[in-house]
């Protein structure tokens, strides 16, 4: 199963050139649609439901530079357009279809859909301080940076505009048209999601695979797909899996008539095994720790024309408590307090600490929060603390307690740079929803080599451009919902069974991760001690080892997410040092 890629500029890679677009080179077998008229050319590469006449009708927009119009067809794809004066390159809003670029002096900018295609001397150098910063405060503060030095990325929601003798420019293509009420937005979202699933199923004309965890997002995908074709759904279970998840998965399979295969995993499938031969690609992703699990449950559907997932549903259907910070930013203090108190009552928790955290986020703002985090790191040392209640622009997690003095200063410098990034939203809900969207997009993008190795072509209908736009058009405060979980889904697809949309619980893999840490603890401890992050003096492996031992015993639960990210990063760096020639 071929992986798609594109290159342009001065990135020289084998591949057929698309007529009329000069040096644009797609991977052999890539799905390409193109239209040209004189010096004006337009191509879409990937999964795009667009007719030839629609492409030709878009050439006038290319001619005058109305670039955002080229991103509104259904599907997930790259678009490349050229009007003889400028070239526009764009992926999708979530960043699954990434665009990387680098500057090469007088040669101009080279761009590609994979970072490795930009290497000139078979060597890409990992950006270790940035990796340490991502472990400390998350990846969303640097959406334009990659794990490699000198390689930049076009953030989801932007396109890259190139012209001779001019620096590259980023063009905003988000194009979200807000709606006033849930009902209007729900109709639009329901149509977009249904089309995103069903046009793909119908196009295959055969059996399609689908994840079926029992959660709302994958279950909805299976229901929609079964209305359009034949579905083979697969579910993973083991001794740690929620019985409720399994019950819902079985009930959905029975409700839709989908073929349902359940894979039962054992100790060999526990996370953090990193089996020999596991592929590694452009960036570290959490899914790297779950490869053995993926291989076990996806085996029955390998080789099918596509595999539907519910990945990204949480992001577009729900919203975080950042929406209450936005209320405070807009001066609606009383309404914010009312909603926070109601939220706390429903969960039988005290609203005070939660309210305090939200007020602090509103008072500081994005730049202030990043500056305060930088100051805390420079004062050092940062100790492992209980997670702060409420939403935060920049939370110093367990990873901050693993930084050395040198690491603290490096991360603090990066935070101060990010604080002055004028392209980041200053409204809490907008910042958070785009950060979360790009994060799930990076996860899907990073899973591509695993899907390739397992014979799976994943499809993420919740992350299609038009689905994302329809969801984000509904205000975050409306999508949040206090009593109803994911109210947008219920309103958008009233045909879904009530017993499904009424579900409020959600399974997790925390128990499996703890068991995996315990099983592989010695090897993981060695992985950290010998990592490039430790060798460069950015992290203290002894401090990590202490928390690793606690987490393997079921303690330090708040550190498990940070440990997960650190371990896959250390494992990924091992591959970079051996394959790409980085210093050991």
XYZ file of C-alpha atoms in Angstrom:
584
model
C 0.000 0.000 0.000
C 1.709 3.162 -1.216
C 2.251 6.184 1.001
C 1.518 9.434 -0.775
C 4.010 12.259 -0.915
C 4.646 15.442 -2.839
C 7.700 17.593 -3.407
C 8.282 20.981 -4.968
C 10.787 23.806 -5.142
C 14.293 22.381 -5.193
C 13.473 19.059 -3.523
C 14.561 16.561 -6.144
C 12.867 13.179 -5.835
C 11.880 10.644 -8.451
C 8.256 10.922 -9.547
C 6.218 12.003 -12.520
C 5.867 15.735 -13.028
C 2.278 16.996 -13.316
C 1.897 18.789 -16.628
C 1.555 22.533 -16.205
C 2.934 22.590 -12.670
C 6.629 22.365 -13.397
C 8.597 20.768 -10.579
C 5.642 19.354 -8.633
C 6.307 15.650 -8.143
C 3.759 13.251 -6.590
C 4.555 9.762 -5.385
C 3.981 6.931 -7.847
C 0.397 5.773 -7.483
C -0.772 8.955 -5.741
C -4.347 9.987 -6.506
C -3.995 13.189 -8.540
C -6.559 15.429 -10.237
C -5.309 18.430 -12.210
C -6.484 21.240 -14.470
C -4.372 23.734 -16.414
C -5.017 26.711 -18.650
C -1.971 28.521 -19.960
C 0.273 29.515 -17.044
C -2.476 28.715 -14.528
C -2.440 25.246 -12.990
C -4.216 23.484 -10.148
C -3.812 19.997 -8.702
C -5.359 18.136 -5.790
C -3.551 15.095 -4.463
C -5.143 12.616 -2.097
C -8.699 11.760 -1.157
C -10.744 14.515 -2.803
C -14.276 14.202 -4.136
C -14.074 16.787 -6.897
C -15.170 16.554 -10.510
C -12.971 17.676 -13.392
C -15.359 20.499 -14.247
C -15.158 21.781 -10.644
C -11.376 21.921 -10.884
C -11.544 23.841 -14.140
C -14.120 26.190 -12.622
C -11.634 26.987 -9.843
C -8.920 28.227 -12.218
C -10.193 31.856 -12.110
C -9.709 31.775 -8.314
C -6.132 30.605 -8.871
C -5.558 33.367 -11.395
C -6.431 36.123 -8.904
C -5.107 34.422 -5.758
C -8.305 33.445 -3.908
C -6.471 30.560 -2.328
C -8.840 29.575 0.469
C -11.520 28.666 -2.082
C -9.346 25.738 -3.166
C -9.652 24.003 0.212
C -13.436 23.596 0.362
C -13.975 20.355 -1.525
C -14.933 17.275 0.511
C -12.172 14.905 1.529
C -8.587 15.094 2.750
C -5.967 16.248 0.290
C -3.142 18.562 -0.688
C -3.777 21.380 -3.117
C -1.076 22.968 -5.266
C -1.846 25.946 -7.476
C 0.255 28.233 -9.653
C -0.767 31.367 -11.555
C 2.606 32.145 -13.093
C 3.437 34.686 -10.362
C 2.851 32.744 -7.164
C 2.600 29.144 -6.061
C 0.210 28.089 -3.326
C 0.691 24.814 -1.417
C -1.710 23.659 1.267
C -2.620 20.563 3.229
C -5.716 20.019 5.361
C -6.863 21.991 8.407
C -5.836 19.264 10.860
C -2.375 18.798 9.380
C -2.683 15.152 8.362
C -1.581 16.225 4.896
C 1.456 18.134 6.116
C 3.564 20.639 4.217
C 7.191 21.014 5.343
C 9.590 23.588 3.956
C 13.119 24.885 4.305
C 15.065 27.863 2.960
C 18.059 27.303 0.715
C 19.539 30.740 0.152
C 19.472 31.862 -3.458
C 17.774 28.618 -4.468
C 14.609 29.747 -2.688
C 12.351 27.539 -0.623
C 11.960 23.812 -1.033
C 8.821 22.128 0.259
C 7.584 18.581 0.589
C 4.895 16.530 2.281
C 7.494 14.598 4.297
C 10.459 16.096 6.123
C 12.852 13.405 4.914
C 12.315 14.518 1.311
C 14.033 17.813 2.147
C 17.304 16.247 3.262
C 20.189 17.030 0.960
C 22.929 14.998 2.601
C 20.851 12.108 4.028
C 20.963 13.724 7.432
C 18.282 15.494 9.425
C 19.295 16.793 12.837
C 16.769 16.398 15.652
C 15.916 19.651 17.448
C 16.533 18.403 20.983
C 15.625 21.595 22.915
C 12.291 21.740 21.081
C 11.603 18.074 21.867
C 12.342 18.781 25.535
C 9.973 21.759 25.427
C 7.192 19.663 23.911
C 7.632 17.133 26.705
C 7.408 19.927 29.247
C 4.457 22.048 28.082
C 3.059 20.364 24.963
C 3.589 20.839 21.248
C 0.933 23.455 20.553
C 3.058 26.531 21.334
C 5.251 25.951 18.265
C 2.882 24.887 15.457
C 5.336 26.057 12.772
C 8.291 24.011 14.047
C 9.184 20.372 13.482
C 11.367 17.906 15.435
C 14.217 18.789 13.041
C 16.501 21.783 12.882
C 16.013 24.028 9.834
C 12.796 22.252 8.786
C 9.599 24.219 9.289
C 5.965 23.224 8.970
C 2.897 24.988 7.637
C 0.452 24.898 10.584
C -2.962 23.382 10.030
C -5.324 26.138 8.919
C -2.674 27.839 6.777
C -1.250 27.472 3.290
C 2.205 28.324 1.973
C 2.562 31.053 -0.632
C 5.777 31.177 -2.630
C 6.986 33.757 -5.134
C 10.371 34.372 -6.792
C 12.737 36.538 -4.744
C 10.271 36.813 -1.870
C 10.200 35.049 1.516
C 7.545 32.383 2.027
C 4.237 33.636 3.408
C 1.564 31.847 5.418
C -2.015 32.313 4.207
C -4.949 31.811 6.579
C -7.422 29.337 5.030
C -9.443 28.397 8.119
C -12.655 29.751 6.605
C -14.959 28.981 9.542
C -18.340 30.743 9.219
C -19.884 30.925 12.722
C -23.536 30.038 13.287
C -25.816 31.518 15.913
C -27.407 28.367 17.275
C -26.870 24.648 17.620
C -29.717 23.608 15.324
C -28.343 25.437 12.280
C -24.828 24.181 12.872
C -26.004 20.637 13.562
C -27.686 20.311 10.177
C -24.544 21.426 8.402
C -22.319 19.182 10.501
C -24.552 16.122 10.067
C -24.518 16.498 6.299
C -20.744 16.987 6.177
C -19.935 13.997 8.397
C -22.411 11.709 6.656
C -20.952 12.624 3.267
C -17.385 12.214 4.524
C -18.115 8.631 5.560
C -20.559 7.456 2.936
C -18.994 8.799 -0.248
C -15.834 6.881 0.588
C -17.697 3.664 1.364
C -19.709 3.859 -1.847
C -16.590 4.654 -3.883
C -14.917 1.394 -2.828
C -17.813 -0.800 -3.936
C -16.704 -3.468 -1.488
C -16.018 -4.229 2.146
C -14.431 -1.505 4.275
C -12.771 -1.859 7.650
C -13.634 0.222 10.692
C -12.536 0.680 14.276
C -15.266 -0.047 16.809
C -14.157 0.760 20.340
C -17.694 1.203 21.674
C -17.265 4.953 22.093
C -19.546 7.504 20.469
C -17.179 8.533 17.680
C -16.224 5.154 16.213
C -19.747 3.814 16.779
C -21.236 6.695 14.809
C -18.809 6.075 11.969
C -19.820 2.408 11.802
C -23.536 3.301 11.814
C -23.083 5.761 8.925
C -20.837 3.399 6.961
C -23.210 0.444 7.345
C -25.964 2.512 5.733
C -23.830 2.854 2.608
C -22.018 -0.472 2.276
C -20.509 -3.501 3.944
C -18.439 -2.993 7.076
C -15.975 -5.268 8.846
C -15.557 -3.731 12.298
C -12.682 -4.650 14.609
C -12.367 -4.224 18.365
C -9.450 -4.711 20.739
C -9.963 -6.098 24.211
C -7.838 -7.542 26.989
C -7.972 -8.071 30.718
C -7.839 -4.322 31.340
C -10.515 -3.214 28.868
C -13.719 -1.621 30.099
C -16.588 -4.095 30.011
C -18.899 -1.214 29.132
C -16.866 -0.428 26.008
C -17.084 -4.039 24.887
C -20.832 -4.150 25.508
C -21.437 -1.013 23.436
C -19.218 -2.285 20.608
C -21.151 -5.568 20.458
C -24.469 -3.759 20.527
C -23.485 -1.425 17.678
C -22.308 -4.374 15.570
C -25.641 -6.112 16.135
C -27.585 -2.900 15.469
C -25.851 -2.280 12.117
C -25.378 -5.872 10.981
C -21.662 -5.234 10.548
C -19.263 -8.141 10.647
C -17.465 -7.852 13.976
C -14.101 -9.331 14.925
C -12.816 -9.005 18.473
C -9.078 -9.411 19.092
C -8.110 -10.429 22.614
C -4.672 -9.225 23.563
C -2.289 -10.516 26.198
C 0.949 -9.416 27.818
C 2.721 -9.291 24.455
C 0.341 -6.553 23.298
C 0.827 -4.290 26.316
C 2.109 -0.779 25.526
C 5.793 0.186 25.427
C 7.051 -3.102 24.020
C 8.475 -1.449 20.866
C 8.869 -4.790 19.040
C 11.762 -5.339 16.653
C 10.949 -4.183 13.151
C 8.441 -1.560 14.264
C 8.651 1.277 11.740
C 9.541 4.849 12.668
C 9.011 7.919 10.561
C 9.077 11.699 10.702
C 8.099 12.443 14.295
C 7.391 10.815 17.658
C 3.728 9.971 18.281
C 1.968 8.363 21.243
C 0.653 5.560 19.025
C 4.210 4.242 18.701
C 3.813 2.671 22.137
C 0.664 0.814 20.994
C 2.065 -0.841 17.877
C 1.747 -4.426 19.114
C -1.872 -3.762 20.079
C -2.605 -2.253 16.669
C -0.993 -5.160 14.859
C -3.141 -7.639 16.781
C -6.570 -6.146 16.261
C -6.072 -4.746 12.729
C -4.804 -7.998 11.216
C -8.280 -9.234 10.170
C -8.919 -6.132 8.033
C -5.524 -5.665 6.409
C -5.635 -5.158 2.666
C -9.149 -3.679 2.590
C -9.485 -0.533 0.452
C -9.923 1.730 3.486
C -10.279 1.683 7.249
C -12.587 4.151 8.988
C -11.719 5.538 12.413
C -13.346 7.838 14.958
C -10.063 9.657 15.521
C -10.633 13.375 16.040
C -14.261 13.066 17.094
C -13.519 14.285 20.605
C -12.028 17.484 19.220
C -14.761 18.516 16.799
C -17.739 17.310 18.861
C -16.695 18.561 22.273
C -14.819 21.494 23.768
C -12.689 22.048 26.852
C -13.243 24.395 29.778
C -11.352 26.999 27.756
C -14.825 28.079 26.635
C -15.446 29.377 30.179
C -12.143 31.240 30.109
C -13.418 32.873 26.913
C -16.564 33.954 28.774
C -14.347 35.620 31.359
C -12.230 37.239 28.632
C -15.401 38.677 27.120
C -16.566 40.048 30.474
C -19.332 37.484 31.156
C -18.157 36.624 34.647
C -21.560 35.750 36.127
C -22.445 33.329 33.332
C -19.001 31.735 33.526
C -19.366 31.199 37.278
C -22.857 29.726 36.837
C -21.642 27.178 34.300
C -18.559 26.237 36.294
C -20.656 25.708 39.438
C -23.135 23.551 37.500
C -20.292 21.523 36.008
C -18.804 20.923 39.471
C -22.170 19.874 40.938
C -22.714 17.295 38.217
C -19.344 15.750 39.107
C -19.684 16.128 42.863
C -16.541 18.257 43.127
C -15.793 21.607 44.725
C -16.000 24.467 42.179
C -13.538 26.725 44.047
C -10.176 25.371 42.801
C -11.570 24.962 39.295
C -12.890 28.528 39.241
C -9.579 29.872 40.549
C -7.635 28.186 37.753
C -9.958 29.560 35.070
C -9.792 33.102 36.452
C -6.010 32.941 36.478
C -5.985 31.820 32.838
C -8.238 34.719 31.858
C -6.187 37.267 33.817
C -2.812 36.147 32.473
C -3.722 35.596 28.831
C -1.595 33.482 26.522
C 1.542 35.607 26.525
C 1.417 36.171 30.269
C 0.982 32.470 30.982
C 3.984 31.561 28.826
C 6.132 34.244 30.458
C 5.140 32.992 33.929
C 6.007 29.401 32.970
C 9.384 30.571 31.660
C 10.064 32.370 34.943
C 9.155 29.270 36.947
C 11.571 27.176 34.893
C 14.390 29.684 35.299
C 13.870 29.798 39.053
C 13.884 25.994 39.188
C 13.867 23.294 40.180
C 10.298 22.388 39.237
C 8.854 19.671 41.455
C 6.251 17.121 40.461
C 2.905 18.456 41.652
C -0.735 17.507 41.503
C -2.370 18.774 38.313
C -3.912 22.231 38.618
C -7.694 22.232 38.328
C -9.211 23.949 35.326
C -7.865 24.860 31.929
C -4.465 26.463 31.477
C -2.658 28.049 28.548
C 0.607 26.458 29.638
C 0.739 23.813 32.338
C 4.132 22.653 33.605
C 3.567 18.930 33.767
C 5.647 16.102 35.156
C 8.104 16.600 32.300
C 9.200 19.901 33.804
C 10.471 18.091 36.922
C 12.789 15.981 34.749
C 14.599 18.913 33.167
C 18.148 19.717 34.221
C 19.156 23.320 34.886
C 20.382 23.516 31.292
C 17.109 22.036 30.062
C 15.058 24.529 32.077
C 16.859 27.487 30.503
C 16.517 26.056 26.995
C 12.775 25.489 27.378
C 12.275 28.889 29.035
C 13.900 30.586 26.038
C 11.572 28.744 23.659
C 8.538 29.708 25.738
C 9.504 33.373 25.578
C 9.813 33.141 21.809
C 6.364 31.539 21.623
C 4.885 34.264 23.838
C 5.590 36.772 21.047
C 4.070 34.655 18.251
C 1.517 36.992 16.693
C -0.146 34.218 14.680
C -1.458 32.379 17.743
C -5.035 33.191 18.838
C -5.419 35.145 22.066
C -8.987 33.894 22.716
C -8.787 30.822 24.939
C -11.361 28.645 23.174
C -10.002 29.420 19.706
C -6.423 28.766 20.783
C -7.378 25.494 22.437
C -9.512 24.088 19.637
C -6.821 24.697 17.004
C -4.097 23.339 19.272
C -6.157 20.197 19.890
C -7.018 19.821 16.199
C -3.380 20.053 15.143
C -2.424 17.571 17.850
C -4.832 14.879 16.623
C -3.767 15.655 13.069
C -0.135 15.066 14.030
C -1.161 11.798 15.653
C -2.896 10.635 12.478
C 0.023 11.821 10.343
C 2.526 10.027 12.547
C 0.574 6.776 12.347
C 0.946 6.638 8.541
C 4.060 4.389 8.534
C 2.359 1.973 10.924
C -0.712 1.781 8.718
C 1.554 1.218 5.731
C 3.389 -1.611 7.501
C 0.121 -3.239 8.631
C -1.621 -2.988 5.260
C -4.178 -0.462 6.488
C -5.275 2.731 4.725
C -6.806 4.799 7.533
C -9.509 7.369 6.887
C -10.382 10.092 9.391
C -13.795 11.510 8.424
C -14.036 13.711 11.535
C -10.919 15.542 10.333
C -12.022 16.359 6.788
C -11.848 20.094 6.112
C -15.589 20.568 5.655
C -16.431 18.471 8.715
C -13.999 20.489 10.834
C -15.377 23.778 9.538
C -18.965 22.719 10.211
C -18.104 21.677 13.768
C -16.017 24.712 14.683
C -18.726 26.989 13.314
C -20.733 25.968 16.392
C -19.407 27.957 19.376
C -17.221 25.972 21.767
C -19.536 26.905 24.622
C -22.453 25.252 22.793
C -20.487 22.139 21.907
C -19.309 21.764 25.501
C -22.686 20.823 26.966
C -23.241 20.414 30.698
C -25.937 17.729 30.868
C -25.718 16.165 27.414
C -22.369 14.728 26.343
C -21.438 15.864 22.816
C -24.745 17.628 22.136
C -23.692 18.444 18.571
C -23.656 14.753 17.666
C -27.118 14.092 19.044
C -28.544 17.148 17.258
C -26.743 16.469 13.985
C -27.681 12.791 13.645
C -31.043 12.231 15.358
C -31.291 8.817 13.693
C -28.583 7.450 16.000
C -29.999 5.178 18.712
C -30.743 7.000 21.942
C -28.965 4.359 24.009
C -25.769 5.325 22.164
C -25.978 9.129 22.279
C -27.046 8.974 25.922
C -23.727 7.437 26.912
C -21.598 9.785 29.045
C -18.689 7.522 29.990
C -15.529 7.012 27.979
C -12.959 4.233 28.150
C -9.212 4.708 28.387
C -5.995 2.736 28.141
C -4.557 3.942 31.457
C -4.644 0.456 33.014
C -2.868 -1.032 29.992
C -0.225 1.692 30.128
C 0.491 1.039 33.803
C 0.796 -2.689 33.139
C 3.074 -2.009 30.171
C 5.314 0.256 32.251
C 5.620 -2.485 34.852
C 6.356 -5.216 32.296
C 8.991 -3.238 30.381
C 10.328 -1.049 33.188
C 13.975 -2.152 33.062
C 14.224 -1.721 29.310
C 12.447 1.629 29.415
C 14.728 2.896 32.165
C 17.731 2.025 30.015
C 16.102 3.687 27.004
C 15.834 6.960 28.930
C 19.354 6.771 30.389
C 20.921 6.228 26.958
C 18.722 8.711 25.090
C 19.955 11.769 23.217
C 17.918 13.936 25.590
C 19.917 12.640 28.547
C 23.233 12.701 26.668
C 22.674 16.336 25.721
C 22.069 17.287 29.348
C 18.446 18.330 28.847
C 16.776 15.781 31.117
C 17.848 14.009 34.298
C 17.324 10.262 33.682
C 17.504 9.492 37.420
C 14.524 11.777 38.084
C 12.631 10.066 35.265
C 13.536 6.649 36.666
C 12.025 7.514 40.039
C 8.703 8.515 38.500
C 8.797 5.539 36.130
C 9.119 3.168 39.085
C 6.218 4.867 40.856
C 3.996 4.787 37.783
C 4.759 1.106 37.223
C 3.381 0.473 40.718
C 0.207 2.384 39.905
C 1.334 5.574 41.649
C 1.967 9.015 40.097
C -1.048 8.621 37.825
C -0.780 12.279 36.785
C 2.657 11.585 35.302
C 1.626 8.719 33.028
C 0.747 10.923 30.046
C 4.088 12.743 30.254
C 5.955 9.471 30.680
C 4.207 8.121 27.597
C 5.363 11.100 25.536
C 8.913 10.925 26.869
C 9.279 7.213 26.185
C 8.071 7.360 22.597
C 10.359 10.362 22.033
C 13.386 8.504 23.405
C 12.529 5.466 21.287
C 12.053 7.640 18.194
C 15.394 9.362 18.769
C 17.085 5.968 18.798
C 15.887 5.508 15.234
C 17.047 8.985 14.235
C 20.552 8.390 15.593
C 20.975 5.119 13.702
C 19.173 5.960 10.451
C 19.777 9.659 10.003
C 23.270 9.887 11.424
C 22.577 12.107 14.426
C 25.246 12.005 17.130
C 24.888 9.153 19.612
